[in-house]
Coordinates of C-alpha atoms in Angstrom, one line a residue:
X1 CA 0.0 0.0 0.0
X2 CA 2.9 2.6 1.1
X3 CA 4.5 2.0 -2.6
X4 CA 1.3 2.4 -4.6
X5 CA 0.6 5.6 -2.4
X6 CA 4.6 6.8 -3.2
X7 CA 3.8 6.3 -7.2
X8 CA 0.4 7.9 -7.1
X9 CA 0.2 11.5 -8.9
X10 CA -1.1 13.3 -5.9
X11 CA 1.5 12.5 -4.0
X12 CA 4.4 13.5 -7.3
X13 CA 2.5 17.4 -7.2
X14 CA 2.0 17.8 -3.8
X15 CA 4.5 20.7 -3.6
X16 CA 3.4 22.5 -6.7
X17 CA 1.0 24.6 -4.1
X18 CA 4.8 26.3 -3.2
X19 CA 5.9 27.3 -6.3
X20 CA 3.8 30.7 -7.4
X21 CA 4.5 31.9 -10.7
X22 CA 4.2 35.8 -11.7
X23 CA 0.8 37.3 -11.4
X24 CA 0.0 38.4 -15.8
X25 CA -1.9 37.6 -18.6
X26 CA -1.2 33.8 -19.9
X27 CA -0.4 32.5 -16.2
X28 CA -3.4 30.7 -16.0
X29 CA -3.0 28.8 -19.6
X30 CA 0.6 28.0 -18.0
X31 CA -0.6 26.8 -15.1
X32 CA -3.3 24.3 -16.9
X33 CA -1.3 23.1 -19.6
X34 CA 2.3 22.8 -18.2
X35 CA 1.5 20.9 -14.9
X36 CA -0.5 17.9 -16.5
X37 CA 3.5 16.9 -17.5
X38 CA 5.8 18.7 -15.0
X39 CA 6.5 20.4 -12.0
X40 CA 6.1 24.1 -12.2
X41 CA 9.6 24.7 -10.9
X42 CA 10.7 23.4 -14.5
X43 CA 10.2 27.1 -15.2
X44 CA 11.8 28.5 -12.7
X45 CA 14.8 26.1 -13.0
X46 CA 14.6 27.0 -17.2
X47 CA 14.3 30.6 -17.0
X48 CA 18.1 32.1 -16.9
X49 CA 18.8 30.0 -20.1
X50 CA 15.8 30.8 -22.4
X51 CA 14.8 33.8 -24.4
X52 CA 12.0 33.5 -26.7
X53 CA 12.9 31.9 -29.3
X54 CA 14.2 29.0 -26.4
X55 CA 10.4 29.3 -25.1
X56 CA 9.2 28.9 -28.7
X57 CA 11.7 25.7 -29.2
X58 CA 10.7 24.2 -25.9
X59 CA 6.9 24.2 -26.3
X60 CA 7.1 23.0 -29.5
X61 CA 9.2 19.8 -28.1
X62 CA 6.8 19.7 -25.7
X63 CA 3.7 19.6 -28.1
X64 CA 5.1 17.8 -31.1
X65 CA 7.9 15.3 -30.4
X66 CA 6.5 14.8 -26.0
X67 CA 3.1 15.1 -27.3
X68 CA 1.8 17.6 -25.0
X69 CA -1.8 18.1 -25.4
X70 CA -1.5 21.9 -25.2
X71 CA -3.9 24.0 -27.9
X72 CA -2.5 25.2 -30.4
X73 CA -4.1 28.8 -29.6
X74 CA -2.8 28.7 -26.0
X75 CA 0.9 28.0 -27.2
X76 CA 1.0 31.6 -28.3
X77 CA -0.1 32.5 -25.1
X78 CA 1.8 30.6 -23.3
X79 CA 5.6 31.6 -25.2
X80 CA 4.6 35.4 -24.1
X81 CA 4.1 34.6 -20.7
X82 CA 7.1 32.6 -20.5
X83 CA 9.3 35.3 -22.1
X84 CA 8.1 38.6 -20.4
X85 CA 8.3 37.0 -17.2
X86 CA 10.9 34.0 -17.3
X87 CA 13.0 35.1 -20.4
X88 CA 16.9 35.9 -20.0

């Protein structure tokens, strides 16, 4: 029982409440799409090394060779938000 509770989703994201991202326009389509794959801190951890055209790159990885089910009119959205507010 302890293993299958170790393995189980909840228990992977029960941190993300800690990890706030910047208050703007397009957090909220982050916040949906990115964390059905990965942590939020991915972003954080990400940020010093990727200007837009690196946020571009890296949610089209995400979307067309990870399969991300992200829509193709929030990916827009999303490569703004990442830039203004985690872009080097």
């Amino acid at each position: 029982a302890v293993v299958l509770a170790l393995s189980s989703p909840a228990c992977v994201f029960a941190d993300e409440s800690r990890v706030q991202l910047a208050a703007g326009s397009g957090g909220d389509a982050v916040s949906a799409n990115c964390v059905m794959c990965h942590s939020l801190d991915y972003i954080q951890m990400n940020s010093p090394f990727l200007d837009k055209k690196g946020w571009e790159a890296t949610l089209s990885k995400m979307v067309n060779a990870m399969g991300a089910p992200i829509p193709k009119e929030d990916v827009p959205l999303i490569v703004e938000y990442l830039n203004q507010h985690y872009g080097k």
